[in-house]
Tab-separated table of C-alpha atoms and ligand atoms in Angstrom:
chain	number	residue	atom	x	y	z
A	1290	MET	CA	40.484	25.905	10.943
A	1291	ALA	CA	39.650	22.212	11.131
A	1292	LEU	CA	35.997	21.296	10.723
A	1293	PRO	CA	34.000	18.351	12.014
A	1294	ARG	CA	34.374	15.668	9.374
A	1295	PRO	CA	32.104	12.714	8.637
A	1296	ARG	CA	33.596	9.335	7.690
A	1297	SER	CA	35.390	9.456	4.346
A	1298	VAL	CA	32.699	7.262	2.774
A	1299	PHE	CA	30.448	10.329	2.622
A	1300	GLN	CA	32.583	11.648	-0.218
A	1301	ARG	CA	31.135	8.949	-2.450
A	1302	ILE	CA	27.720	7.919	-1.078
A	1303	PRO	CA	25.166	8.841	-3.739
A	1304	ALA	CA	22.144	10.792	-2.518
A	1305	TYR	CA	18.887	8.848	-2.674
A	1306	ARG	CA	16.867	10.361	-5.493
A	1307	ALA	CA	13.209	10.111	-4.652
A	1308	GLY	CA	10.521	10.072	-7.327
A	1309	LYS	CA	9.842	13.537	-8.702
A	1310	PRO	CA	6.787	15.223	-7.216
A	1311	ALA	CA	4.060	15.677	-9.825
A	1312	HIS	CA	1.593	18.544	-10.071
A	1313	SER	CA	-0.843	16.298	-8.218
A	1314	ASP	CA	-0.401	13.033	-6.355
A	1315	ALA	CA	-2.365	11.101	-8.966
A	1316	TYR	CA	0.194	11.986	-11.658
A	1317	LYS	CA	3.079	10.649	-9.607
A	1318	LEU	CA	3.910	7.298	-11.161
A	1319	SER	CA	7.491	7.557	-9.978
A	1320	SER	CA	7.578	6.078	-6.466
A	1321	ASN	CA	5.658	2.785	-6.590
A	1322	GLU	CA	3.061	4.134	-4.210
A	1323	ASN	CA	-0.419	2.699	-3.809
A	1324	PRO	CA	-2.954	4.930	-5.603
A	1325	PHE	CA	-5.803	4.117	-3.181
A	1326	PRO	CA	-6.477	6.384	-0.196
A	1327	PRO	CA	-6.241	4.793	3.268
A	1328	LEU	CA	-9.023	2.403	4.247
A	1329	PRO	CA	-11.441	4.059	6.714
A	1330	SER	CA	-10.735	1.401	9.368
A	1331	VAL	CA	-6.980	1.991	9.070
A	1332	LEU	CA	-7.304	5.763	9.092
A	1333	GLU	CA	-9.484	5.617	12.181
A	1334	ARG	CA	-6.981	3.549	14.194
A	1335	ALA	CA	-4.100	5.777	13.086
A	1336	SER	CA	-6.062	8.913	14.028
A	1337	ASP	CA	-6.794	7.494	17.479
A	1338	GLU	CA	-3.067	7.075	18.023
A	1339	LEU	CA	-2.334	10.514	16.603
A	1340	ALA	CA	-4.411	11.961	19.441
A	1341	ARG	CA	-1.946	10.555	21.976
A	1342	MET	CA	1.220	11.841	20.369
A	1343	ASN	CA	2.427	13.170	23.710
A	1344	ARG	CA	3.238	9.544	24.597
A	1345	TYR	CA	6.255	7.567	23.426
A	1346	PRO	CA	5.423	4.572	21.260
A	1347	ASP	CA	5.594	0.991	22.480
A	1348	ALA	CA	9.299	0.363	21.855
A	1349	GLY	CA	8.662	-3.380	22.045
A	1350	MET	CA	6.230	-3.151	19.095
A	1351	THR	CA	4.159	-5.810	20.855
A	1352	ALA	CA	0.931	-5.336	18.930
A	1353	LEU	CA	2.778	-5.507	15.607
A	1354	TYR	CA	4.690	-8.639	16.488
A	1355	ARG	CA	1.610	-10.412	17.875
A	1356	SER	CA	-0.422	-9.642	14.783
A	1357	LEU	CA	2.340	-10.539	12.308
A	1358	SER	CA	3.166	-13.742	14.100
A	1359	GLU	CA	-0.452	-14.910	13.758
A	1360	ARG	CA	-0.734	-13.767	10.168
A	1361	LEU	CA	2.568	-15.259	8.961
A	1362	ASP	CA	2.614	-18.270	11.270
A	1363	VAL	CA	6.067	-17.443	12.629
A	1364	ASP	CA	7.261	-16.921	16.207
A	1365	GLU	CA	7.301	-13.371	17.550
A	1366	ASP	CA	11.024	-13.615	18.232
A	1367	GLN	CA	11.601	-14.124	14.496
A	1368	LEU	CA	10.425	-10.559	13.822
A	1369	ALA	CA	12.124	-7.171	13.902
A	1370	GLY	CA	10.245	-4.023	12.884
A	1371	GLY	CA	11.686	-0.783	11.628
A	1372	THR	CA	11.000	2.481	9.835
A	1373	GLY	CA	10.116	0.847	6.558
A	1374	SER	CA	12.009	-2.163	5.287
A	1375	VAL	CA	14.648	0.318	4.130
A	1376	GLY	CA	15.146	1.230	7.780
A	1377	VAL	CA	15.483	-2.458	8.645
A	1378	LEU	CA	17.975	-3.002	5.809
A	1379	PHE	CA	20.213	-0.111	6.895
A	1380	THR	CA	20.188	-1.435	10.455
A	1381	LEU	CA	20.870	-4.988	9.321
A	1382	LEU	CA	23.877	-4.069	7.161
A	1383	ALA	CA	25.320	-1.803	9.849
A	1384	ALA	CA	24.962	-4.658	12.327
A	1385	PHE	CA	26.497	-7.403	10.163
A	1386	CYS	CA	29.271	-5.642	8.234
A	1387	GLU	CA	32.697	-4.479	9.331
A	1388	ALA	CA	34.817	-2.149	7.229
A	1389	GLY	CA	36.001	-3.976	4.113
A	1390	ASP	CA	33.355	-6.705	4.227
A	1391	GLU	CA	31.622	-7.348	0.933
A	1392	VAL	CA	27.931	-7.225	0.116
A	1393	VAL	CA	26.848	-8.868	-3.138
A	1394	TYR	CA	23.728	-7.508	-4.775
A	1395	PRO	CA	22.042	-7.548	-8.202
A	1396	TRP	CA	22.262	-4.472	-10.400
A	1397	ARG	CA	20.247	-2.698	-11.561
A	1398	SER	CA	18.170	-3.077	-8.459
A	1399	PHE	CA	16.895	-0.968	-5.583
A	1400	GLU	CA	18.709	2.351	-5.365
A	1401	ALA	CA	18.944	2.231	-1.586
A	1402	TYR	CA	21.219	-0.843	-1.703
A	1403	PRO	CA	24.508	0.871	-2.605
A	1404	ILE	CA	23.763	3.646	-0.110
A	1405	ALA	CA	23.082	1.203	2.727
A	1406	VAL	CA	26.205	-0.795	1.854
A	1407	ASP	CA	28.466	2.275	1.769
A	1408	LEU	CA	27.018	3.637	4.975
A	1409	ALA	CA	27.713	0.332	6.713
A	1410	GLY	CA	31.373	0.730	5.713
A	1411	ALA	CA	31.145	-2.351	3.506
A	1412	THR	CA	32.176	-2.762	-0.114
A	1413	GLY	CA	29.416	-3.294	-2.660
A	1414	VAL	CA	29.782	-6.036	-5.262
A	1415	PRO	CA	27.059	-5.350	-7.846
A	1416	VAL	CA	26.317	-8.249	-10.201
A	1417	PRO	CA	24.631	-7.334	-13.514
A	1418	LEU	CA	21.128	-8.617	-14.223
A	1419	ARG	CA	20.648	-10.998	-17.149
A	1420	ASP	CA	19.323	-9.678	-20.445
A	1421	ASP	CA	15.737	-10.439	-19.434
A	1422	ALA	CA	16.157	-8.207	-16.344
A	1423	THR	CA	16.220	-11.165	-13.919
A	1424	HIS	CA	18.823	-11.894	-11.229
A	1425	ASP	CA	21.895	-13.793	-12.388
A	1426	LEU	CA	22.063	-15.953	-9.277
A	1427	ASP	CA	24.871	-18.122	-10.665
A	1428	ALA	CA	27.029	-15.064	-11.145
A	1429	MET	CA	25.999	-13.804	-7.709
A	1430	ALA	CA	27.047	-17.108	-6.129
A	1431	ASP	CA	30.332	-16.901	-8.074
A	1432	ALA	CA	30.865	-13.396	-6.653
A	1433	ILE	CA	30.857	-14.659	-3.051
A	1434	THR	CA	34.355	-14.577	-1.533
A	1435	GLU	CA	35.885	-14.991	1.918
A	1436	ALA	CA	35.062	-11.320	2.473
A	1437	THR	CA	31.351	-11.628	1.674
A	1438	ARG	CA	29.072	-11.150	4.663
A	1439	VAL	CA	25.714	-10.434	3.025
A	1440	VAL	CA	23.945	-11.133	-0.287
A	1441	LEU	CA	20.860	-9.149	-1.257
A	1442	VAL	CA	18.153	-10.800	-3.375
A	1443	CYS	CA	15.332	-8.541	-4.554
A	1444	THR	CA	12.289	-10.523	-5.649
A	1445	PRO	CA	10.431	-9.200	-7.499
A	1446	ASN	CA	13.212	-6.847	-8.545
A	1447	ASN	CA	12.861	-3.079	-8.326
A	1448	PRO	CA	12.997	-1.421	-10.855
A	1449	THR	CA	12.780	-4.163	-13.515
A	1450	GLY	CA	9.896	-6.314	-12.192
A	1451	PRO	CA	10.714	-10.038	-12.594
A	1452	VAL	CA	10.854	-12.541	-9.736
A	1453	VAL	CA	13.467	-15.075	-8.754
A	1454	THR	CA	11.881	-18.514	-9.132
A	1455	ARG	CA	11.576	-21.056	-6.338
A	1456	ASP	CA	14.017	-23.434	-8.070
A	1457	GLU	CA	16.546	-20.673	-8.706
A	1458	LEU	CA	16.493	-19.559	-5.071
A	1459	ALA	CA	16.779	-23.136	-3.787
A	1460	ALA	CA	19.760	-23.839	-6.053
A	1461	PHE	CA	21.376	-20.550	-5.063
A	1462	LEU	CA	21.014	-21.194	-1.334
A	1463	THR	CA	22.887	-24.501	-1.650
A	1464	ARG	CA	25.867	-22.483	-2.921
A	1465	VAL	CA	25.893	-19.876	-0.127
A	1466	PRO	CA	28.193	-20.571	2.844
A	1467	SER	CA	26.373	-20.825	6.181
A	1468	ASP	CA	28.042	-17.694	7.564
A	1469	VAL	CA	26.882	-15.480	4.688
A	1470	LEU	CA	23.574	-13.754	5.355
A	1471	VAL	CA	21.031	-13.870	2.514
A	1472	VAL	CA	18.485	-11.043	2.573
A	1473	VAL	CA	15.368	-11.728	0.487
A	1474	ASP	CA	13.746	-8.348	-0.114
A	1475	GLU	CA	10.049	-8.943	-0.794
A	1476	ALA	CA	8.748	-5.379	-0.906
A	1477	TYR	CA	6.310	-6.297	-3.709
A	1478	VAL	CA	5.455	-9.883	-2.788
A	1479	GLU	CA	1.707	-9.195	-2.552
A	1480	PHE	CA	1.636	-8.385	-6.285
A	1481	VAL	CA	3.233	-11.668	-7.349
A	1482	ARG	CA	0.993	-13.987	-9.378
A	1483	ARG	CA	3.500	-16.401	-10.873
A	1484	PRO	CA	3.085	-19.811	-9.238
A	1485	ASP	CA	6.783	-20.643	-9.653
A	1486	ALA	CA	7.956	-17.523	-7.789
A	1487	ALA	CA	10.278	-17.934	-4.804
A	1488	ARG	CA	8.692	-17.285	-1.408
A	1489	GLY	CA	11.136	-16.138	1.218
A	1490	LEU	CA	9.081	-17.505	4.094
A	1491	ASP	CA	9.191	-20.992	2.559
A	1492	VAL	CA	12.985	-21.143	2.697
A	1493	LEU	CA	13.352	-19.903	6.290
A	1494	PRO	CA	12.680	-23.182	8.143
A	1495	GLY	CA	15.918	-24.992	8.923
A	1496	ARG	CA	18.136	-22.118	7.765
A	1497	ASN	CA	20.071	-19.811	10.074
A	1498	ASN	CA	21.409	-17.443	7.436
A	1499	VAL	CA	18.317	-16.234	5.564
A	1500	VAL	CA	16.025	-13.306	6.380
A	1501	VAL	CA	13.020	-11.873	4.564
A	1502	LEU	CA	12.212	-8.153	4.388
A	1503	ARG	CA	8.602	-7.061	4.017
A	1504	THR	CA	6.926	-3.659	4.032
A	1505	PHE	CA	3.548	-2.042	4.577
A	1506	SER	CA	4.496	0.737	2.139
A	1507	LYS	CA	3.498	-0.732	-1.192
A	1508	ALA	CA	0.549	-3.158	-1.318
A	1509	TYR	CA	-0.868	-1.913	1.994
A	1510	GLY	CA	-0.463	1.765	1.149
A	1511	LEU	CA	1.315	2.963	4.299
A	1512	ALA	CA	4.400	4.451	2.603
A	1513	GLY	CA	4.053	7.728	4.479
A	1514	LEU	CA	3.990	6.099	7.913
A	1515	ARG	CA	7.297	4.216	7.575
A	1516	ILE	CA	6.835	0.676	8.800
A	1517	GLY	CA	8.363	-2.571	7.606
A	1518	TYR	CA	9.872	-5.665	9.156
A	1519	LEU	CA	12.243	-8.570	8.964
A	1520	VAL	CA	11.365	-12.244	9.433
A	1521	GLY	CA	14.236	-14.594	10.133
A	1522	PRO	CA	16.105	-16.651	12.677
A	1523	PRO	CA	15.600	-15.314	16.243
A	1524	ALA	CA	19.351	-14.689	16.641
A	1525	ILE	CA	19.339	-12.286	13.706
A	1526	ALA	CA	16.037	-10.641	14.635
A	1527	THR	CA	17.460	-9.986	18.111
A	1528	VAL	CA	20.530	-8.248	16.695
A	1529	VAL	CA	18.361	-6.054	14.480
A	1530	ARG	CA	16.072	-5.157	17.388
A	1531	THR	CA	19.117	-4.196	19.464
A	1532	ALA	CA	20.603	-2.117	16.646
A	1533	THR	CA	17.368	-0.208	15.907
A	1534	PRO	CA	17.118	3.202	17.593
A	1535	PRO	CA	14.574	3.006	20.435
A	1536	PHE	CA	11.096	4.343	19.594
A	1537	ALA	CA	11.903	4.476	15.853
A	1538	VAL	CA	8.494	3.166	14.828
A	1539	THR	CA	5.517	5.224	15.985
A	1540	ASP	CA	2.344	3.873	17.556
A	1541	ILE	CA	0.509	5.539	14.665
A	1542	ALA	CA	2.372	3.355	12.187
A	1543	ILE	CA	1.948	0.254	14.347
A	1544	ALA	CA	-1.795	0.842	14.741
A	1545	ALA	CA	-2.202	1.372	10.998
A	1546	ALA	CA	-0.186	-1.757	10.254
A	1547	VAL	CA	-2.200	-3.905	12.649
A	1548	ALA	CA	-5.467	-2.464	11.309
A	1549	SER	CA	-4.231	-3.307	7.808
A	1550	LEU	CA	-3.526	-6.894	8.798
A	1551	ASN	CA	-7.090	-7.000	10.140
A	1552	ALA	CA	-8.390	-5.702	6.804
A	1553	VAL	CA	-6.321	-7.933	4.585
A	1554	ASP	CA	-9.300	-9.040	2.474
A	1555	GLU	CA	-10.202	-5.467	1.544
A	1556	LEU	CA	-6.560	-4.643	0.840
A	1557	GLU	CA	-6.174	-7.723	-1.316
A	1558	GLN	CA	-9.052	-6.556	-3.500
A	1559	ARG	CA	-7.127	-3.356	-4.117
A	1560	VAL	CA	-3.960	-5.296	-4.869
A	1561	GLU	CA	-5.962	-7.396	-7.337
A	1562	ALA	CA	-7.155	-4.210	-9.052
A	1563	VAL	CA	-3.550	-3.011	-9.366
A	1564	VAL	CA	-2.453	-6.397	-10.720
A	1565	SER	CA	-5.167	-6.426	-13.366
A	1566	GLU	CA	-4.347	-2.844	-14.341
A	1567	ARG	CA	-0.685	-3.864	-14.548
A	1568	GLU	CA	-1.546	-6.694	-16.919
A	1569	SER	CA	-3.515	-4.309	-19.155
A	1570	MET	CA	-0.611	-1.868	-19.222
A	1571	VAL	CA	1.867	-4.597	-20.117
A	1572	ASP	CA	-0.450	-5.862	-22.883
A	1573	ALA	CA	-0.953	-2.360	-24.280
A	1574	LEU	CA	2.770	-1.620	-24.226
A	1575	ARG	CA	3.757	-4.925	-25.808
A	1576	SER	CA	1.201	-4.621	-28.559
A	1577	GLY	CA	2.554	-1.119	-29.169
A	1578	GLY	CA	5.950	-2.678	-29.818
A	1579	TRP	CA	7.569	-2.117	-26.428
A	1580	ASP	CA	9.912	-4.666	-24.956
A	1581	VAL	CA	8.616	-5.003	-21.368
A	1582	PRO	CA	10.125	-7.593	-19.034
A	1583	ASP	CA	7.747	-9.799	-17.030
A	1584	THR	CA	6.608	-7.766	-14.026
A	1585	GLN	CA	5.196	-9.169	-10.810
A	1586	THR	CA	5.059	-5.791	-9.085
A	1587	ASN	CA	3.066	-2.556	-9.154
A	1588	PHE	CA	5.263	-1.059	-11.867
A	1589	VAL	CA	6.506	-1.692	-15.399
A	1590	TRP	CA	10.034	-1.284	-16.738
A	1591	LEU	CA	10.914	0.120	-20.140
A	1592	PRO	CA	14.535	-0.657	-21.060
A	1593	LEU	CA	15.094	2.581	-22.971
A	1594	GLY	CA	18.851	2.839	-22.572
A	1595	SER	CA	20.136	6.247	-23.572
A	1596	ASP	CA	16.580	7.434	-24.350
A	1597	ALA	CA	15.464	7.128	-20.727
A	1598	LEU	CA	15.682	10.792	-19.749
A	1599	ASP	CA	14.186	12.029	-23.006
A	1600	PHE	CA	11.264	9.631	-22.730
A	1601	ALA	CA	10.594	10.611	-19.120
A	1602	ALA	CA	10.512	14.275	-20.102
A	1603	GLN	CA	7.966	13.490	-22.837
A	1604	CYS	CA	5.674	11.804	-20.314
A	1605	ALA	CA	4.938	15.090	-18.491
A	1606	PRO	CA	2.655	15.875	-16.764
A	1607	VAL	CA	2.829	12.213	-15.767
A	1608	SER	CA	5.880	11.789	-13.541
A	1609	VAL	CA	7.818	8.561	-14.164
A	1610	ARG	CA	11.170	7.384	-12.859
A	1611	ALA	CA	14.092	7.559	-15.269
A	1612	PHE	CA	17.422	5.846	-14.654
A	1613	ASP	CA	19.870	7.613	-16.924
A	1614	GLY	CA	21.253	5.374	-19.653
A	1615	ASP	CA	19.242	2.410	-18.478
A	1616	GLY	CA	15.467	2.619	-18.449
A	1617	VAL	CA	12.264	4.061	-17.084
A	1618	ARG	CA	10.088	2.659	-14.318
A	1619	VAL	CA	6.405	3.484	-14.336
A	1620	THR	CA	4.194	2.783	-11.332
A	1621	VAL	CA	0.694	1.415	-11.898
A	1622	GLY	CA	-1.520	4.258	-10.741
A	1623	GLU	CA	-5.140	5.242	-11.242
A	1624	PRO	CA	-6.473	3.915	-14.567
A	1625	ALA	CA	-7.063	7.380	-16.056
A	1626	ILE	CA	-3.481	8.415	-15.367
A	1627	ASN	CA	-2.102	5.111	-16.626
A	1628	ALA	CA	-4.033	5.763	-19.841
A	1629	GLU	CA	-2.405	9.202	-20.125
A	1630	PHE	CA	0.960	7.554	-19.718
A	1631	LEU	CA	0.171	4.939	-22.386
A	1632	ASP	CA	-0.849	7.724	-24.783
A	1633	ALA	CA	2.413	9.538	-24.133
A	1634	ALA	CA	4.370	6.327	-24.689
A	1635	ALA	CA	2.567	5.669	-27.976
A	1636	ARG	CA	3.171	9.275	-29.114
A	1637	TRP	CA	6.835	8.960	-28.268
A	1638	ARG	CA	7.161	5.824	-30.389
A	1639	ALA	CA	5.181	7.285	-33.271
A	1640	ALA	CA	7.533	10.286	-33.369
A	1641	ARG	CA	10.649	8.113	-33.747
B	599	PLP	C1	9.896	0.232	-1.637
B	599	PLP	C2	10.964	-0.783	-1.397
B	599	PLP	C3	11.352	-1.151	-0.114
B	599	PLP	C4	10.760	-0.672	1.142
B	599	PLP	O1	10.402	0.545	1.351
B	599	PLP	P1	9.962	1.024	2.783
B	599	PLP	O2	8.990	2.080	2.467
B	599	PLP	O3	11.206	1.502	3.438
B	599	PLP	O4	9.391	-0.130	3.520
B	599	PLP	C5	12.305	-2.128	0.048
B	599	PLP	N1	12.847	-2.724	-0.987
B	599	PLP	C6	12.495	-2.418	-2.238
B	599	PLP	C7	13.115	-3.162	-3.351
B	599	PLP	C8	11.559	-1.435	-2.485
B	599	PLP	O5	11.249	-1.120	-3.730
């Protein structure tokens, strides 16, 4: 008897593997979450909205767009919100790719990329990172063909940490044809401290083929509420708005996001604490002999190769993210837990 059958691509789409749950949230250094609990002002606004859950959300996301447009100094029609920037990315690729179109992206990079590409019916063209775990933008530009519709740039890169520099991005953009869409994924931009880092918003003016993805999940600690957005040319933002399922983003998420934008100073203090903890972790690891690429994010990358899974197992009860055969990504968490991780890492090295 014939059965309902999904598109053939489902035979090869890898499942997204989320960070392993730990025995308590604090021990979960595997999902790049923010270790701080919600700010009281943010929690209060979200709770107010929770109490009117019998109502549909504002499908026009007006409050979000108004607030972001002021904060980022862009027009409201340059914005498109979604259920996390992952939600926006899936929508964007589905909207811009036909079957057989190519999407160029760096690898290793964000695990959701190949899934989003496959689901859109497109063909992924992964381009290996350089030895220092940075994007090889020359090779990515070389990989663009007649069939390329989209190029993904992840800066700073998940899971390795380094940024694309301003000069590298500028040089790259001169090589990209005007009908190829460049997506600059800035999920960790708030953690960037390098002055020479590329800033997606700086390259938007005068370009019709570049968009920036941002999220409230990481620096602003709203991962559980699912809200992120795109900034770009109005024509592209309009397509993404049209392609997003109506009412995808809740009023709870919108209220929390707007309250976060109103509490940016407090949130930035927390980001600063994470950045300084990150620097201590990198220093401790490097002086312990580890080869850690520059990180401008809320995580560190250990290029462990074939030892990745073994190392991750030795870190228990701290939960870290292992990529088999490649490396281990460790989120900057609460200082006490980071210290436990550093001890485990030192023990692992000593035992070799
Ligand atoms: C976490 C992350 C995102 C966004 O996550 P959302 O929670 O969906 O907003 C996007 N890109 C990268 C590279 C990430 O690491």
